[in-house]
Short mmCIF file of C-alpha atoms and ligand atoms in Angstrom, two decimals:
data_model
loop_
_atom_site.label_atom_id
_atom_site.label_comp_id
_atom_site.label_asym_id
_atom_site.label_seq_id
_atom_site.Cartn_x
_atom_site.Cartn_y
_atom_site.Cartn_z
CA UNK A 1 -38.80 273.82 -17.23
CA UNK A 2 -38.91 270.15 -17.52
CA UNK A 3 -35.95 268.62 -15.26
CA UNK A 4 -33.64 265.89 -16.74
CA UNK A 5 -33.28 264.00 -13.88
CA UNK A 6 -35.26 263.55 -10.24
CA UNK A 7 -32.25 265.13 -8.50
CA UNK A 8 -32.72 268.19 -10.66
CA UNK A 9 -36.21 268.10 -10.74
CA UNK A 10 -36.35 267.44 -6.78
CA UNK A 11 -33.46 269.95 -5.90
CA UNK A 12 -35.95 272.87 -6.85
CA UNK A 13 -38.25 272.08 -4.34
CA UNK A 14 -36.07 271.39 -1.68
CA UNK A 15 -36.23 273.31 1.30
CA UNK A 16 -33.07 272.95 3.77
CA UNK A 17 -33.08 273.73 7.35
CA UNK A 18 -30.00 275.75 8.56
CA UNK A 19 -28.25 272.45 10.60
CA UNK A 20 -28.99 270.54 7.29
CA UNK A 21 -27.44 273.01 5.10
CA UNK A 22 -24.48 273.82 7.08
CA UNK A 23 -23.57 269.95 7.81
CA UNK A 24 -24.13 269.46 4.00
CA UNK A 25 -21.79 272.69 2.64
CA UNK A 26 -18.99 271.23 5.26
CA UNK A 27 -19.05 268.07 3.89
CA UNK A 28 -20.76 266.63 7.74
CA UNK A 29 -22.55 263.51 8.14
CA UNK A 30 -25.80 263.45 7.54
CA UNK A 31 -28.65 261.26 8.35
CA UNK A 32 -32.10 261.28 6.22
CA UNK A 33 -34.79 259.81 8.39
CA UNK A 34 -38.51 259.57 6.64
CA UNK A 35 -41.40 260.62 7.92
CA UNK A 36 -44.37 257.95 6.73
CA UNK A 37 -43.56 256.27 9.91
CA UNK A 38 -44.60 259.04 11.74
CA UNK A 39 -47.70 259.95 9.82
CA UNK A 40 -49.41 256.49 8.93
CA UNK A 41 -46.95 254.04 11.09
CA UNK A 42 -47.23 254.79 14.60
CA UNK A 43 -50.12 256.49 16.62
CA UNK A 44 -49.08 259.67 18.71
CA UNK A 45 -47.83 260.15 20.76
CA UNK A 46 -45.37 257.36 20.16
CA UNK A 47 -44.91 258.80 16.64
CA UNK A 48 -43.73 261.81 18.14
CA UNK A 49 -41.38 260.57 20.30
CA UNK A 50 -39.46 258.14 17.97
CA UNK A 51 -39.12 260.82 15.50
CA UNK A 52 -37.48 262.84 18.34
CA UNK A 53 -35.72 259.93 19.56
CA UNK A 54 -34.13 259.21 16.60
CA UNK A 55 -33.27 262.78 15.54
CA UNK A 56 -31.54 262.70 19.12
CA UNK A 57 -29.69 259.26 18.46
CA UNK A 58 -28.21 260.89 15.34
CA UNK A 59 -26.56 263.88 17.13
CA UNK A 60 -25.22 261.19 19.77
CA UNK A 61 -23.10 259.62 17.32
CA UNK A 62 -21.94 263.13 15.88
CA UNK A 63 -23.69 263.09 12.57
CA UNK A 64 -26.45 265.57 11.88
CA UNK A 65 -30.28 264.24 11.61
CA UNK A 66 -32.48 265.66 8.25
CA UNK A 67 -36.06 264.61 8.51
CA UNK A 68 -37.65 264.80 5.28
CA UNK A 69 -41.68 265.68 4.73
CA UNK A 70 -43.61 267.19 2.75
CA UNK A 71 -45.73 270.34 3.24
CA UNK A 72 -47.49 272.90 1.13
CA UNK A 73 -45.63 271.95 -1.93
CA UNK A 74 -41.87 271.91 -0.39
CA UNK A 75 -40.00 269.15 0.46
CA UNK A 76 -38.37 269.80 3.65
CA UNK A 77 -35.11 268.26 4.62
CA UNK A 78 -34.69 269.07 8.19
CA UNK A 79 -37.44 270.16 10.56
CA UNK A 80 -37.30 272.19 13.40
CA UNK A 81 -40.03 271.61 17.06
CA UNK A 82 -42.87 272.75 15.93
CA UNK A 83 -42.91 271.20 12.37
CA UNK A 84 -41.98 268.38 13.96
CA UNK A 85 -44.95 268.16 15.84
CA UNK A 86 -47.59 269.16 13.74
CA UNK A 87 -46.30 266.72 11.24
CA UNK A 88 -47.13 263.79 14.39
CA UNK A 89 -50.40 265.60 15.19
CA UNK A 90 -52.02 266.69 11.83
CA UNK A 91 -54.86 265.00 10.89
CA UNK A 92 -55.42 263.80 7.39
CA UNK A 93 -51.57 263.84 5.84
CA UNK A 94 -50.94 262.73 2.75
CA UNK A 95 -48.74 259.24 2.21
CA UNK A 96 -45.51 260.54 -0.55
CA UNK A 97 -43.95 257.96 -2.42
CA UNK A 98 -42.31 257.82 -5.51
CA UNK A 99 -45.91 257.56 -7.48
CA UNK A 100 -47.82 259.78 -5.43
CA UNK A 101 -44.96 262.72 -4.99
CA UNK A 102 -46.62 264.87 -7.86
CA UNK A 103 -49.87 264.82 -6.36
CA UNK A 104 -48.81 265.39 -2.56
CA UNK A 105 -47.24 268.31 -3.51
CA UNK A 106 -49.75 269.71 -5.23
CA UNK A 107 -52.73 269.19 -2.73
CA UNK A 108 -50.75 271.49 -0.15
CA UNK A 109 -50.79 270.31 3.55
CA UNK A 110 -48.48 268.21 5.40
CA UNK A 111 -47.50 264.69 3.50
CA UNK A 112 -44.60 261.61 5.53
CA UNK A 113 -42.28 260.38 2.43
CA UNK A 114 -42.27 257.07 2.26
CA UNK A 115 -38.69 254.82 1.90
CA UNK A 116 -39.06 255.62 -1.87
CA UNK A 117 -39.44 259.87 -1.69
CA UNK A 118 -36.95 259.94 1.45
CA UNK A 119 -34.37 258.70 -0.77
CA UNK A 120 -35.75 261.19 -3.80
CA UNK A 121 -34.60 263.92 -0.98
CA UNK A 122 -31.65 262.54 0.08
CA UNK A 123 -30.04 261.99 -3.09
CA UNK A 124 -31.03 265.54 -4.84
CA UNK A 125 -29.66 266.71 -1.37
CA UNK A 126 -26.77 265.04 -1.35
CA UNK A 127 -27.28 262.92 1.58
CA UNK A 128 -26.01 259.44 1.67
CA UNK A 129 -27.19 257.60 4.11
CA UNK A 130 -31.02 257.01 5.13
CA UNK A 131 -32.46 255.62 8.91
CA UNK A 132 -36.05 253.88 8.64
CA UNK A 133 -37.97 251.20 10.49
CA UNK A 134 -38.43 248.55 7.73
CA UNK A 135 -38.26 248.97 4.35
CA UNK A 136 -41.75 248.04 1.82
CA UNK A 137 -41.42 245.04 -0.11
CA UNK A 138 -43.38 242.11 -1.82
CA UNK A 139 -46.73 241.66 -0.20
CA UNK A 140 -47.76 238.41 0.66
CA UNK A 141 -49.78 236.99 -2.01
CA UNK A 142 -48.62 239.53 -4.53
CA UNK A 143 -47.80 236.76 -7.28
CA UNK A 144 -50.86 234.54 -6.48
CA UNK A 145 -50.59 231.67 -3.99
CA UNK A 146 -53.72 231.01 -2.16
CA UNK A 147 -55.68 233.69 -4.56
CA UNK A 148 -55.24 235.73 -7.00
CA UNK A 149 -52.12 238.00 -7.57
CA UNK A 150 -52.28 241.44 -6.18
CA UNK A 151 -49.35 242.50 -7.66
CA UNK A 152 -48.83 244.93 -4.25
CA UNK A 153 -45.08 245.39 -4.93
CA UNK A 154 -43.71 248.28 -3.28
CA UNK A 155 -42.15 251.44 -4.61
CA UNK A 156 -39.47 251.32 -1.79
CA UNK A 157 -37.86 248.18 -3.93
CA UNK A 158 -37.73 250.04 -7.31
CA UNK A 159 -36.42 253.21 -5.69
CA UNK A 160 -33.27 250.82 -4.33
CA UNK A 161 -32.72 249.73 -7.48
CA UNK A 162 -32.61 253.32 -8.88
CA UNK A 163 -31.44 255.73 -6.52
CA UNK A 164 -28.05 255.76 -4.86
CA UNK A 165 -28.69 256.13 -1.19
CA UNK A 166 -27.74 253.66 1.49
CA UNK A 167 -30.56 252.58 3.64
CA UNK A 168 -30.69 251.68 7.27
CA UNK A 169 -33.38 249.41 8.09
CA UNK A 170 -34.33 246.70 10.57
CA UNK A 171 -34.89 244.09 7.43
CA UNK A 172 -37.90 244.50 5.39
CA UNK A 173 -41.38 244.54 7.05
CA UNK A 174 -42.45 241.27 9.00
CA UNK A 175 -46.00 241.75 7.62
CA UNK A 176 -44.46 241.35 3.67
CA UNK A 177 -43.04 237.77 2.01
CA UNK A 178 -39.86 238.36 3.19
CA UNK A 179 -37.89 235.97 0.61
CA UNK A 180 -40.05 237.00 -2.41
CA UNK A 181 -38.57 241.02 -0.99
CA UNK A 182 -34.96 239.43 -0.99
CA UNK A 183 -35.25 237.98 -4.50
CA UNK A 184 -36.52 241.04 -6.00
CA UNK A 185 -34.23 243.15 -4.72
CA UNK A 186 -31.58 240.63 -5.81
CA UNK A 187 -33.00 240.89 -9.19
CA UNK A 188 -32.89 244.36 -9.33
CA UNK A 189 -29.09 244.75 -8.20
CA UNK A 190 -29.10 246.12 -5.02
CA UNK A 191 -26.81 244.78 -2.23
CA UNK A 192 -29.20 243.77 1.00
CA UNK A 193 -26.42 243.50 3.88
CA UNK A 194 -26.75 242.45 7.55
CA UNK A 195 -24.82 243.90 10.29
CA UNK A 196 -23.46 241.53 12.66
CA UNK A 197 -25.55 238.76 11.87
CA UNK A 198 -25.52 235.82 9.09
CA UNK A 199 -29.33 235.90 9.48
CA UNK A 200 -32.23 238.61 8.08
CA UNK A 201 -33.13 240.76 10.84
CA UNK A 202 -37.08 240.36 11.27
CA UNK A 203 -38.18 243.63 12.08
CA UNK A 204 -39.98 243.37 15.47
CA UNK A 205 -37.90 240.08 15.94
CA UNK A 206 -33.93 239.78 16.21
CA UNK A 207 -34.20 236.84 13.89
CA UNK A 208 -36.09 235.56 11.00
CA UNK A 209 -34.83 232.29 10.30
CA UNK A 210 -33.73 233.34 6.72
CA UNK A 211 -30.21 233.33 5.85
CA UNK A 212 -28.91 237.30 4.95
CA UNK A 213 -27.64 237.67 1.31
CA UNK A 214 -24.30 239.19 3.08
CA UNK A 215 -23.46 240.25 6.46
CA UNK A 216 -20.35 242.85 7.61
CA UNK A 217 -19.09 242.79 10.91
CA UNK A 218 -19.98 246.03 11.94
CA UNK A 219 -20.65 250.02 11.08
CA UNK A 220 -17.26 250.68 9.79
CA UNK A 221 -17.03 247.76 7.91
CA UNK A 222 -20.21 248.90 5.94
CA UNK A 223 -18.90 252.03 5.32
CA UNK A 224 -16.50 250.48 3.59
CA UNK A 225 -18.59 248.44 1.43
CA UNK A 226 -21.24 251.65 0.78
CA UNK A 227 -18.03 253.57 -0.12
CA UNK A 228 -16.85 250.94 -2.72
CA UNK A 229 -20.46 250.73 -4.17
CA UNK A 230 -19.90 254.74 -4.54
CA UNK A 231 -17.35 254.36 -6.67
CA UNK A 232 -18.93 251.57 -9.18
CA UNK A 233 -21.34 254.33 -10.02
CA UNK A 234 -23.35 251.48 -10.27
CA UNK A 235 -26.85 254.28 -9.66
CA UNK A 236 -28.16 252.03 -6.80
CA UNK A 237 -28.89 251.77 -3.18
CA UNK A 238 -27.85 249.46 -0.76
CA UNK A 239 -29.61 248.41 1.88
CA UNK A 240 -28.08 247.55 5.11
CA UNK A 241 -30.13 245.45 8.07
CA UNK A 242 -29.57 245.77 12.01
CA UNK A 243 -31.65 243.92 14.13
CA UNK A 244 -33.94 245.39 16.81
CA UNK A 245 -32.37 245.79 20.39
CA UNK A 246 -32.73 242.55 22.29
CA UNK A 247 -34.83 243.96 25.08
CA UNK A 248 -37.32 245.82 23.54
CA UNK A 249 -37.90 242.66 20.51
CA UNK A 250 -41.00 240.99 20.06
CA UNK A 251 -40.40 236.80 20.23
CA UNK A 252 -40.93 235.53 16.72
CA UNK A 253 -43.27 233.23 17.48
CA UNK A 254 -45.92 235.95 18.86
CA UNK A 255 -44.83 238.29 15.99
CA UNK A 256 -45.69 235.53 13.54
CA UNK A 257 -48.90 234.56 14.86
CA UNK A 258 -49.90 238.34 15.42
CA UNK A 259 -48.98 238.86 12.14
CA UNK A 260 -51.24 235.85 10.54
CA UNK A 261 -54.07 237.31 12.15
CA UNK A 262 -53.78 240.54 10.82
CA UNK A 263 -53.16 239.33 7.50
CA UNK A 264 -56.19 237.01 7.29
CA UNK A 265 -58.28 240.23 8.92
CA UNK A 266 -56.68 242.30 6.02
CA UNK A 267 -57.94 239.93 3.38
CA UNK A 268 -61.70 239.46 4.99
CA UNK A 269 -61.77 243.38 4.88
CA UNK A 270 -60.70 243.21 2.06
CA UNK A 271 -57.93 246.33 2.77
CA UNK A 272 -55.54 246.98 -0.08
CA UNK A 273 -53.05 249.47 -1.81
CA UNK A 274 -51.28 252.08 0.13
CA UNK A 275 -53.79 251.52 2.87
CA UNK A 276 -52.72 248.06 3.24
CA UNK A 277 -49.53 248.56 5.26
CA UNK A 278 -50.71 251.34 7.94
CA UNK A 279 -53.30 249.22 8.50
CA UNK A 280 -51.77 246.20 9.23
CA UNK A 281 -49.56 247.78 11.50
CA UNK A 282 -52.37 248.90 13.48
CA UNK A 283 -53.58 245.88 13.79
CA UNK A 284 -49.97 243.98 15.25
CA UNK A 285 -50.30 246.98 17.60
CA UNK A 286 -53.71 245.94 18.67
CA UNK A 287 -53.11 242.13 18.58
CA UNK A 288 -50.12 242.18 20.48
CA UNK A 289 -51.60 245.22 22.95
CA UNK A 290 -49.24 247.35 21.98
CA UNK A 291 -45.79 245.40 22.39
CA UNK A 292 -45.11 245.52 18.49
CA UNK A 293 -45.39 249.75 18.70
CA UNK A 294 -42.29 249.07 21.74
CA UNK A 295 -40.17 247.12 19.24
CA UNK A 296 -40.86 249.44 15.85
CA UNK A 297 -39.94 252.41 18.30
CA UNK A 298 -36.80 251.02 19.33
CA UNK A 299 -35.63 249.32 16.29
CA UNK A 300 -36.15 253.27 14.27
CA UNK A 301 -34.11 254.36 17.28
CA UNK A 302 -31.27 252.08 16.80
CA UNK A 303 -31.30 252.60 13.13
CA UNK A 304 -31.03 255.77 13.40
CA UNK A 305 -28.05 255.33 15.67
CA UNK A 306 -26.28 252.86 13.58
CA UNK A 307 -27.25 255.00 10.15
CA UNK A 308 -25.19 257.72 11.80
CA UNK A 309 -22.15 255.68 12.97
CA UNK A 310 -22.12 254.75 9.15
CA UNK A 311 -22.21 258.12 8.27
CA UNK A 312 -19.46 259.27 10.63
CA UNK A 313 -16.99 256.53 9.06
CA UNK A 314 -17.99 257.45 5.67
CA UNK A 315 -17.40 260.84 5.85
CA UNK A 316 -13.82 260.38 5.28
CA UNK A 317 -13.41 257.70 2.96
CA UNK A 318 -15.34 260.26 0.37
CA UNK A 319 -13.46 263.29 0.35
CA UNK A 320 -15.00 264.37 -2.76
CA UNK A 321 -17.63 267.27 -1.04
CA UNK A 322 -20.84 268.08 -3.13
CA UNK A 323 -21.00 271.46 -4.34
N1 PSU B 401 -40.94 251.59 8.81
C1 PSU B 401 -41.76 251.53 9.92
N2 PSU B 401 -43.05 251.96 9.77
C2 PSU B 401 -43.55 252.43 8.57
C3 PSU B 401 -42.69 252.48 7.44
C4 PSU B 401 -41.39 252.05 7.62
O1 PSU B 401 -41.32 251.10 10.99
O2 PSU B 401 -44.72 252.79 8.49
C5 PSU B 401 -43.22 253.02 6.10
C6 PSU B 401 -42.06 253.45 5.18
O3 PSU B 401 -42.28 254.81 4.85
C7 PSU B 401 -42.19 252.57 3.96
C8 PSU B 401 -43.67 252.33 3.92
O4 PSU B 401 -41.69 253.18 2.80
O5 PSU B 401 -43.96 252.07 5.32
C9 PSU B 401 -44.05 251.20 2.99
O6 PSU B 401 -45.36 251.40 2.52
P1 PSU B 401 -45.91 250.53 1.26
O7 PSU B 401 -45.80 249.10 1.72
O8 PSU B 401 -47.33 250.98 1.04
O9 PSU B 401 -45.01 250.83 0.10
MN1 MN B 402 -48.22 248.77 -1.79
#
């Protein structure tokens, strides 16, 4: 049977771990938290421990955590131990995104969902609100500029504009064009929000030094706006931006120049497409001897956290339970 819509189509490969189902059929908070991050983002065994970090920071705050992956043609929403750590140990796992979803559940074998199939999940679960690191966005040099356009755009963006799931992030990617990211998503409708700062969180760094398109004060103030965005049925997400714990930040300027280097390096290698990202994320790691893997670990951490203090205030501001 054909499905008539992705949460249709999704829902019959969805495979629900007990805490996941039982937080979801009492109308609990819930937290989705991908799993790309863990695959192609971070080496183990830090991988490992920010996806149990994070899993851990959810059930602080009183919400229940669902991390979403793929394996052997399932979509699992909620892993227990051991899938949790063959998912950070496997070699060779697949990269899910909206695009490549067919085709990573077909090959069989473990797959991390990107932003864009986390939210898939989420929504045909009925889960509202999403933790990641940083979302994808508009590559630098995607429209041209110093060469030619590579048009590397990614499917995280489209999926916001589609899909209505609140995401957590720590601001888009510090490797992407962060404005070009901002004006896309503007363009496509979907509300990019910072909490407790006027300013874009920059991933590994606090600041950016670009104004945010809107700011709320705090968790349960964004609860309140993801609730009213609920009911515009408006069909998209909204991203919502916390910056990364003081302690554990990198400064921007050693972000910035680490970054520079690893974007030139990308170029002269001439690295592209879904490869791009993972790779330059290595290479921060390795520029910045491992600093930049500190902040991305603690910045997942405390979006996690804050995803699931949103979540908690939500719950009862939508009384209306999925069935
Ligand atoms: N956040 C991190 N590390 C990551 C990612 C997010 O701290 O590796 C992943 C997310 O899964 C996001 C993906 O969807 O990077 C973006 O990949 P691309 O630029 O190829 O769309
Ligand atoms: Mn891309």
């Amino acid at each position: 049977m054909t499905a008539t819509s992705a949460a249709e189509g999704i829902a019959a490969f969805l495979d629900l771990s007990g805490p996941v189902a039982d937080a979801l059929a009492s109308g609990g908070p819930v937290v989705a938290l991908e799993s790309t991050l863990v695959t192609h983002g971070l080496p183990y065994p830090a991988n490992l421990e920010v996806a149990r970090a994070a899993e851990e920071a959810v059930r602080a705050e009183g919400a229940t955590p669902a991390t979403v992956a793929i394996r052997d043609g399932r979509v699992l929403v909620g892993l227990g131990p051991t899938e949790m750590e063959s998912l950070a140990t496997v070699r060779g796992a697949r990269k899910a995104s909206r695009p490549t979803l067919a085709a990573s559940l077909v090959a069989g074998g473990w797959a991390g969902t990107t932003v864009s199939a986390t939210m898939l999940a989420a929504a045909a679960a009925g889960i509202r609100l999403f933790a990641t690191g940083g979302i994808g966005g508009v590559h630098r040099g995607a429209f041209g500029g110093a060469g030619e356009a590579t048009l590397d755009v990614s499917s995280d963006l489209g999926e916001l504009a589609r899909t209505p799931v609140a995401v957590v992030c720590a601001g888009p990617k510090a490797i992407l064009d962060v404005p070009l990211t901002l004006e896309y998503l503007e363009t496509q409708g979907v509300p990019v929000v910072a909490i407790g700062t006027d300013e874009m969180p920059g991933f590994y760094s606090r600041r950016s030094g670009i104004p945010a398109p809107a700011s709320v004060a705090d968790e349960a103030e964004a609860a309140r706006l993801v609730a009213a965005h609920d009911r515009l049925g408006l069909g998209s997400g909204v991203l919502l931006c916390a910056p990364v714990p003081a302690a554990d930040e990198l400064p921007l300027e050693v972000a910035r120049a680490a970054i520079a280097r690893a974007t030139a390096e990308a170029d002269a290698a001439g690295v592209h497409g879904p490869a791009l990202t993972p790779w330059l994320l290595a290479r921060v790691a390795a520029i910045t001897d491992g600093a930049s893997i500190r902040a991305n670990t603690a910045l997942i951490v405390n979006d996690a956290r804050v995803a699931a203090r949103i979540a908690v205030a939500l719950a009862p501001l939508r009384p209306e339970v999925r069935s």
